[in-house]
């Protein structure tokens, strides 16, 4: 995945993970790392700022299927 390291660095302040950020599994739901709907919106805004993109509203839906892999796919599609 092209942007997984950058995504992990952006979201590290929003997740409950006490280990090396690179140990985060790209396929694990963000909810498993303590991300709720408010944190998810904050992550989306932080990613928009970092990558200088606007993520369409249809990607703002919070669900248990949200993973770093999914965020990476969205960003790859927009860049």
XYZ file of C-alpha atoms in Angstrom:
79
model
C 0.000 0.000 0.000
C 1.416 3.253 -1.150
C 0.420 5.588 1.696
C 0.042 3.313 4.730
C 3.062 4.750 6.607
C 1.874 8.302 6.100
C -1.680 7.413 7.143
C -0.397 5.729 10.308
C 1.661 8.799 11.191
C -1.362 11.055 10.716
C -3.751 8.924 12.779
C -1.394 7.930 15.610
C -2.747 10.692 17.875
C -6.319 9.464 17.428
C -5.929 5.765 18.204
C -5.403 3.760 21.375
C -2.185 1.957 20.519
C 0.814 1.910 22.821
C 3.298 0.153 20.550
C 5.312 1.079 17.487
C 2.956 2.666 14.966
C 4.301 0.338 12.259
C 2.908 -2.652 14.170
C -0.650 -1.505 13.445
C -2.385 -3.998 11.185
C -3.692 -2.336 8.018
C -6.640 -4.749 7.900
C -7.882 -4.308 11.470
C -10.929 -2.088 11.964
C -10.081 1.333 13.356
C -12.765 0.736 15.997
C -10.522 -2.002 17.405
C -7.969 0.734 18.101
C -10.492 2.895 19.962
C -11.635 5.081 17.069
C -15.225 6.258 17.447
C -17.261 8.379 15.038
C -15.856 11.690 16.342
C -12.264 10.478 16.119
C -12.974 9.145 12.627
C -14.112 12.570 11.407
C -11.009 14.107 13.012
C -8.849 11.545 11.201
C -10.539 12.346 7.882
C -9.944 16.078 8.401
C -6.303 15.447 9.342
C -5.799 13.277 6.250
C -7.374 15.958 4.050
C -4.955 18.532 5.473
C -1.938 16.254 5.149
C -2.610 15.109 1.588
C -4.196 18.405 0.434
C -7.316 16.600 -0.785
C -11.043 16.732 -0.150
C -12.550 13.389 0.739
C -16.104 13.129 -0.656
C -19.006 12.837 1.775
C -19.781 9.264 0.731
C -16.479 8.229 2.399
C -17.363 9.938 5.677
C -19.636 7.130 6.842
C -18.249 5.609 10.015
C -18.370 1.813 10.142
C -16.484 -1.190 11.461
C -15.163 -1.792 7.958
C -12.983 1.333 8.135
C -9.347 0.259 8.110
C -6.021 1.792 7.141
C -6.211 -0.311 3.990
C -9.565 1.270 3.111
C -8.269 4.782 3.834
C -5.249 4.048 1.662
C -7.534 3.011 -1.222
C -9.551 6.214 -0.884
C -6.429 8.380 -0.903
C -4.909 6.525 -3.868
C -8.148 7.076 -5.772
C -8.127 10.816 -5.049
C -4.468 11.531 -5.769
